[in-house]
Amino acid sequence: MIAFQVPVGYWLSLAVAMFAIGSAGVVIHRNPVVVFMCIELMLNSTNLAFLTMARYQITANQTDTLATQSSMHGQMMVIFVMAVAAAEVAVGLGIIMAIFRQRNQADVDDMSTMRL
Amino acid sequence: MSPDFSNVSLVILFPFLGFLVQALFGKAIIDTLGTKIGRTVCGALAVLPIFASFLIGLGLTGQLANLGEESRSAIVTFFDWITLKSISIPFELRVDPLSMTMVLIITGIGSLIHLYAMGYMSDERDYARFFTYMNLFVTAMLILVLGNNLVLTFMGWEGVGLCSYLLIGFWYKDVANSKAANKAFIVNRIGDWGFTLGMFGIVVLMAANRGSLGITDSRWLSFDIILPYAHQILENHPAWATGIALLLFVGAMGKSAQYPLAIWLPDAMAGPTPVSALIHAATMVTSGIYLLTRMSEWFVASPLAMAVVAGVGALTALIGAITAFGQTDIKKVLAYSTVSQLGYMFIGCGVGAFYAGMFHVVTHAFFKALLFLGAGAVIHAMAHDQDMRNYGGLWKKVPITFWTMVAGWGAIAGIPWLFSGFWSKEAILGTAVNSENPYGFAGLTVGAWAGWVGFGVAFLTACYMTRMMILTFAGKEQRWRIAHAVEHAHDDHGHAHAADHHEDHAGHELSPIFFASTAEAEAEQLALQEDHHHHLDEHHEPHEVPPVMWMPLVVLAIFSLGWFGYLLYESPQFSLEHWLGFAHGHGEEGHHGPVSHTTLLLISAVTSLGGIALAFALYWKKLPEREGWDMAKWNPVQRFVGGRGIDITGFSLSVGNMLGSLSKAFDATIDFVVNGVGMVSKGLGGVGRLVQTGYVRAYALLMQIGVILLVGYVILTIMMRGMQ
């Protein structure tokens, strides 16, 4: 087993920081592509939190088979999140492309109504 | 085992079937059988149901009279009509002396009037429509008087209101007629407001007291529940007694044309003459008296309400009589005299002599129907001219009409002993001048004042009715011969023609759109071409009415004679006082008052004979100046009341304005509430709109703030728990 050299709190703090940066980016930026990247950052921060906790489960209770098994839940969740994020980006980018073709620009504030 | 009264349903059913037949098949009958035969058959089908009801009513009355005096009321329940948790209103009819008296008047006089209308309306295009309305009217009126609860009464009440609206506006193509119909309808709604609120008050009061009275039945509006308990309930609630009585009286004021709600009745003369006779003499206008008599227990509980009833009655009688002097239209004179006579009936009710009010209802129904139908016969003879100034010397031309109308005139003028009107007027005024009531002024009670005013009105009545008779029948001049020449010389006369001669169009409306078949329209076209006699000119020759029209006149005239009044007043077996069950009740109080019977008789004779003498002195010689075609030469008082002077300047206008501004204020309040609700939601929406920017970033930010708050709260709670 790999020893857990970096304390859990550090990983979680990193995840929180990434989430905060990401969400602030979503609010601040007007370019939809950048917004998407920020959302990606938030998703990744969540993934990091999931993974951290999964690893923590295993290291904390090495003798408990149940804990070993349930640690897999966190890792599975990460794979799901990545899959969904990929699908979301594919669809979202498609929409952004369509908008861009129509207007030659893509600004989230311009899309304050769904009407184009 | 009381006798079976379930026949009473037929009394209502027959006219209703008549109504259905007229409405569904009337036009088809006239079309298939041809105009002349078809109309006769159609008319007969309208008269027969009413007459059948009359016969059944007679049978029921006979059954009732055979019962003991105490058990003369039966309730026939048909089905549950309205059943709620706390109140049930079954469809139940009441057979008792009061309702049967009314039934006999309505169906008896009603069938005579229907018979008359067969002749009067024989030129009418919408023959079937007319009888449809008439039969429906009789149906509604019968429901009104037979219903054993106030809701059924109210149903009939609204039914007669509707039918009077339809009948007054029968010649709907004339805007003035439609206006008159609307006026009648709207003024009656004001009265209905009072009636419904009164009913509401009764329900509330009854339901609140059921515990203390031990009533298990929840038929709060049935007469057999509310009447026996009225005294017990009301003795502890004087304010309620006054309030409910006055509200019900407002309803009666609307239907029975009491000031200030009397304004609709004279205008209602726009309808055909049989309608005037049926609605405005015999039936609908008396429903107010019926209501007061039926609910008499609730009225006597409040001396204040009784004083108001008597006072309003006296005022109405006086104003109606004065206004009648200024009328030149024969039907308007009769309309104002109806208003005046209704005032008498309310005086009777207001002084506690409810039986006397009903007595006058009975006699008045006969003689006023007679007068109206007689006026109709005159109008018929004079080619639909209603202006009395154009008549003159008619008694030789229409002798039957004249002699029958003399009976009606004698009755309404109150000539002692000889005519029925004298007896009922005596019954009312005799009780009134001796009546007791805590309210009064100048040493006399309100009832006594009303009685003395009533004597004054009797004088006026004798005078203006004589004026009408003289102008119509007497005089050597045959004024219709000169009428034509004068007709266009004076403005007021032209105006009178425009405003009052609504009867004029039976032969003139030619559009075949409504109800008239093509054949009929063609016949009418022909009729118009040779319709020379439809205008008054030197060639006009008045003609007596056909038998179908004068026979009802004769019957009514026989019942206007003194024997009828004597029978209902003095004879032991037919006395209305005993029959209606008021003999042992509160009707007794005025019989031995300060004014003796002989004095009353003397005053009565002086007033009626004096009035007649005065009228002869004033109007006998030729056509007096004051009745000339030029109204400018009239004396100012008569000119003033000649238009609708008193109506317009008096109470009606101010009350009308008051009600108008009240309803405006009410309207504004409702608008304020409705708009207020709108404004509040709009304001709240405005706040919400501030956040709904449509910017994705703003939504994201809001979501984040929400999450932060939520997470912050959770963390805080956990920390607090940790500290404990």
XYZ file of N, CA and C in Angstrom, chain A:
348
model
N 0.820 -1.207 0.000
C 0.000 0.000 0.000
C 0.858 1.262 0.000
N 0.424 2.176 -0.753
C 1.178 3.436 -0.814
C 0.858 4.228 0.455
N 1.944 4.633 1.034
C 1.704 5.412 2.261
C 1.090 6.763 1.897
N 0.267 7.252 2.758
C -0.400 8.545 2.508
C 0.437 9.648 3.070
N 1.383 10.149 2.172
C 2.344 11.089 2.706
C 1.751 12.481 2.897
N 0.942 12.910 1.942
C 0.345 14.264 2.065
C -0.964 14.141 2.849
N -1.123 14.965 3.856
C -2.345 14.840 4.678
C -3.630 15.132 3.857
N -4.720 14.505 4.283
C -5.992 14.628 3.564
C -6.437 16.094 3.409
N -6.214 16.814 4.501
C -6.658 18.219 4.500
C -6.064 19.005 3.354
N -4.783 18.715 3.018
C -4.145 19.436 1.926
C -4.878 19.213 0.625
N -5.167 17.886 0.373
C -5.867 17.556 -0.889
C -7.232 18.269 -0.933
N -7.913 18.180 0.155
C -9.259 18.788 0.163
C -9.171 20.293 -0.020
N -8.202 20.895 0.633
C -8.034 22.345 0.475
C -7.786 22.684 -0.981
N -6.943 21.861 -1.629
C -6.669 22.089 -3.035
C -7.964 22.016 -3.837
N -8.805 20.959 -3.518
C -10.070 20.805 -4.233
C -10.958 22.024 -4.019
N -11.058 22.479 -2.794
C -11.877 23.659 -2.495
C -11.372 24.862 -3.271
N -10.042 25.047 -3.267
C -9.465 26.187 -3.968
C -9.799 26.118 -5.446
N -9.618 24.911 -6.033
C -9.934 24.760 -7.444
C -11.419 25.070 -7.710
N -12.286 24.582 -6.820
C -13.724 24.821 -7.000
C -14.030 26.314 -6.952
N -13.396 26.951 -5.972
C -13.651 28.388 -5.817
C -13.173 29.141 -7.041
N -11.934 28.805 -7.515
C -11.402 29.490 -8.704
C -12.315 29.260 -9.890
N -12.730 27.995 -10.018
C -13.601 27.639 -11.151
C -14.918 28.400 -11.105
N -15.535 28.401 -9.943
C -16.852 29.066 -9.885
C -16.703 30.560 -10.068
N -15.672 31.135 -9.520
C -15.445 32.561 -9.740
C -15.251 32.816 -11.221
N -14.560 31.928 -11.894
C -14.352 32.088 -13.332
C -15.664 32.044 -14.081
N -16.553 31.116 -13.694
C -17.856 31.025 -14.361
C -18.595 32.345 -14.250
N -18.530 32.924 -13.074
C -19.276 34.169 -12.857
C -18.634 35.328 -13.587
N -17.297 35.342 -13.605
C -16.622 36.538 -14.119
C -16.547 36.553 -15.636
N -16.224 35.408 -16.259
C -15.907 35.444 -17.688
C -17.129 35.538 -18.552
N -16.934 36.181 -19.740
C -18.049 36.329 -20.661
C -17.909 35.426 -21.865
N -16.684 34.950 -22.064
C -16.469 34.055 -23.192
C -16.945 32.657 -22.824
N -17.888 32.107 -23.565
C -18.464 30.810 -23.192
C -17.417 29.701 -23.143
N -16.394 29.779 -23.975
C -15.377 28.724 -23.961
C -14.632 28.738 -22.635
N -14.304 29.950 -22.198
C -13.608 30.067 -20.908
C -14.532 29.608 -19.776
N -15.821 29.963 -19.911
C -16.768 29.527 -18.885
C -16.761 28.010 -18.808
N -16.768 27.406 -19.985
C -16.734 25.940 -20.002
C -15.487 25.388 -19.332
N -14.364 26.049 -19.594
C -13.115 25.595 -18.969
C -13.210 25.718 -17.455
N -13.834 26.787 -17.003
C -13.984 26.994 -15.560
C -14.877 25.925 -14.947
N -15.950 25.591 -15.706
C -16.834 24.540 -15.209
C -16.043 23.233 -15.111
N -15.199 23.023 -16.124
C -14.339 21.834 -16.146
C -13.472 21.799 -14.890
N -12.950 22.976 -14.565
C -12.107 23.088 -13.369
C -12.913 22.707 -12.117
N -14.157 23.166 -12.043
C -14.995 22.831 -10.878
C -15.241 21.333 -10.815
N -15.530 20.750 -11.984
C -15.773 19.308 -12.004
C -14.531 18.560 -11.533
N -13.394 19.041 -12.007
C -12.150 18.370 -11.622
C -11.900 18.481 -10.133
N -12.246 19.634 -9.587
C -12.041 19.789 -8.138
C -12.904 18.790 -7.381
N -14.103 18.545 -7.894
C -14.970 17.559 -7.263
C -14.364 16.170 -7.392
N -13.860 15.912 -8.625
C -13.228 14.611 -8.835
C -12.084 14.394 -7.846
N -11.319 15.428 -7.672
C -10.179 15.342 -6.747
C -10.662 15.017 -5.342
N -11.772 15.675 -4.958
C -12.303 15.419 -3.621
C -12.763 13.970 -3.505
N -13.438 13.503 -4.542
C -13.875 12.094 -4.530
C -12.702 11.145 -4.359
N -11.687 11.373 -5.213
C -10.533 10.475 -5.184
C -9.850 10.512 -3.830
N -9.679 11.703 -3.316
C -9.031 11.865 -2.009
C -9.740 11.026 -0.961
N -11.039 11.138 -0.950
C -11.781 10.420 0.078
C -11.715 8.917 -0.145
N -11.693 8.519 -1.456
C -11.605 7.096 -1.737
C -10.297 6.523 -1.208
N -9.217 7.234 -1.497
C -7.913 6.778 -1.020
C -7.868 6.802 0.500
N -8.461 7.798 1.074
C -8.441 7.941 2.536
C -9.152 6.766 3.183
N -10.254 6.334 2.579
C -10.992 5.174 3.088
C -10.047 3.973 3.197
N -9.319 3.727 2.101
C -8.486 2.526 2.062
C -7.360 2.614 3.087
N -6.684 3.738 3.126
C -5.560 3.858 4.051
C -6.015 3.848 5.489
N -7.169 4.396 5.746
C -7.608 4.483 7.140
C -8.064 3.131 7.673
N -8.745 2.339 6.832
C -9.252 1.058 7.336
C -8.736 -0.084 6.477
N -7.417 -0.399 6.545
C -6.850 -1.378 5.631
C -7.392 -2.782 5.857
N -7.833 -3.057 7.066
C -8.279 -4.410 7.377
C -9.727 -4.656 6.960
N -10.449 -3.580 6.748
C -11.888 -3.706 6.516
C -12.174 -3.907 5.032
N -12.664 -5.098 4.649
C -12.930 -5.366 3.231
C -14.080 -4.489 2.713
N -15.009 -4.262 3.579
C -16.151 -3.448 3.167
C -15.701 -2.053 2.757
N -14.784 -1.492 3.587
C -14.265 -0.161 3.279
C -13.499 -0.197 1.981
N -12.746 -1.283 1.743
C -11.982 -1.399 0.500
C -12.923 -1.381 -0.691
N -13.988 -2.148 -0.527
C -14.957 -2.171 -1.624
C -15.615 -0.819 -1.834
N -16.056 -0.224 -0.735
C -16.797 1.031 -0.899
C -15.892 2.142 -1.384
N -14.586 1.991 -1.205
C -13.693 3.026 -1.735
C -13.776 3.087 -3.244
N -14.168 1.977 -3.828
C -14.304 1.980 -5.286
C -15.421 2.911 -5.742
N -16.393 3.149 -4.870
C -17.525 4.016 -5.252
C -17.059 5.389 -5.681
N -16.130 5.926 -4.921
C -15.624 7.258 -5.233
C -14.947 7.265 -6.584
N -14.170 6.218 -6.845
C -13.441 6.196 -8.115
C -14.398 6.023 -9.282
N -15.426 5.188 -9.078
C -16.435 5.027 -10.134
C -17.098 6.366 -10.441
N -17.373 7.091 -9.367
C -18.059 8.372 -9.520
C -17.219 9.300 -10.391
N -15.916 9.266 -10.167
C -15.028 10.132 -10.941
C -15.137 9.796 -12.421
N -15.168 8.486 -12.733
C -15.254 8.090 -14.145
C -16.575 8.593 -14.748
N -17.650 8.451 -13.959
C -18.941 8.943 -14.452
C -18.889 10.437 -14.711
N -18.367 11.160 -13.739
C -18.321 12.621 -13.874
C -17.566 13.004 -15.134
N -16.427 12.315 -15.382
C -15.631 12.651 -16.562
C -16.409 12.363 -17.841
N -17.142 11.232 -17.818
C -17.920 10.886 -19.014
C -18.997 11.937 -19.267
N -19.714 12.258 -18.219
C -20.786 13.249 -18.368
C -20.212 14.591 -18.792
N -19.092 14.978 -18.194
C -18.471 16.261 -18.532
C -18.088 16.277 -19.995
N -17.549 15.154 -20.481
C -17.153 15.095 -21.888
C -18.378 15.285 -22.777
N -19.467 14.572 -22.439
C -20.693 14.695 -23.238
C -21.203 16.126 -23.205
N -21.171 16.703 -22.034
C -21.672 18.063 -21.851
C -20.857 19.048 -22.683
N -19.551 18.883 -22.672
C -18.702 19.782 -23.446
C -18.986 19.608 -24.929
N -19.200 18.342 -25.331
C -19.457 18.102 -26.753
C -20.716 18.855 -27.184
N -21.784 18.681 -26.387
C -23.039 19.362 -26.723
C -22.870 20.871 -26.619
N -22.309 21.330 -25.498
C -22.151 22.757 -25.237
C -21.344 23.422 -26.317
N -20.222 22.787 -26.712
C -19.390 23.392 -27.758
C -20.158 23.477 -29.067
N -20.997 22.468 -29.315
C -21.814 22.491 -30.535
C -22.712 23.715 -30.537
N -23.351 23.939 -29.389
C -24.233 25.106 -29.295
C -23.436 26.386 -29.485
N -22.295 26.446 -28.820
C -21.474 27.660 -28.932
C -21.074 27.894 -30.383
N -20.702 26.816 -31.084
C -20.330 26.955 -32.490
C -21.499 27.512 -33.302
N -22.692 26.961 -33.020
C -23.875 27.408 -33.773
C -24.116 28.892 -33.551
N -24.039 29.289 -32.291
C -24.231 30.703 -31.980
C -23.179 31.546 -32.676
N -21.971 31.061 -32.630
C -20.874 31.839 -33.223
C -21.101 32.034 -34.710
N -21.592 30.974 -35.353
C -21.848 31.092 -36.792
C -22.912 32.135 -37.076
N -23.890 32.186 -36.238
C -24.967 33.148 -36.450
C -24.505 34.578 -36.234
N -23.725 34.788 -35.181
C -23.466 36.164 -34.761
C -22.018 36.604 -34.903
N -21.151 35.693 -35.299
C -19.730 35.992 -35.381
C -19.118 36.355 -34.044
N -19.761 36.069 -33.020
C -19.191 36.261 -31.680
C -19.979 35.381 -30.721
N -19.421 35.126 -29.586
C -20.131 34.325 -28.596
C -19.872 34.904 -27.224
N -20.871 35.628 -26.737
C -20.740 36.258 -25.419
C -21.916 35.777 -24.585
N -21.667 35.260 -23.393
C -22.769 34.706 -22.611
C -23.836 35.761 -22.293
N -23.421 37.016 -22.129
C -24.401 38.041 -21.780
C -25.311 38.380 -22.952
N -24.795 38.161 -24.158
C -25.660 38.403 -25.305
C -26.777 37.380 -25.395
N -26.572 36.280 -24.736
C -27.584 35.230 -24.819
C -28.537 35.268 -23.631
N -28.873 36.491 -23.238
C -29.739 36.600 -22.055
C -31.151 36.121 -22.363
N -31.505 36.025 -23.648
C -32.747 35.337 -23.991
C -32.381 34.190 -24.902
N -33.252 33.187 -24.885
C -32.956 32.032 -25.720
C -33.232 32.329 -27.184
N -33.916 33.472 -27.420
C -34.233 33.811 -28.796
C -32.960 34.259 -29.506
N -32.777 33.831 -30.720
C -31.575 34.244 -31.432
C -31.911 35.192 -32.568
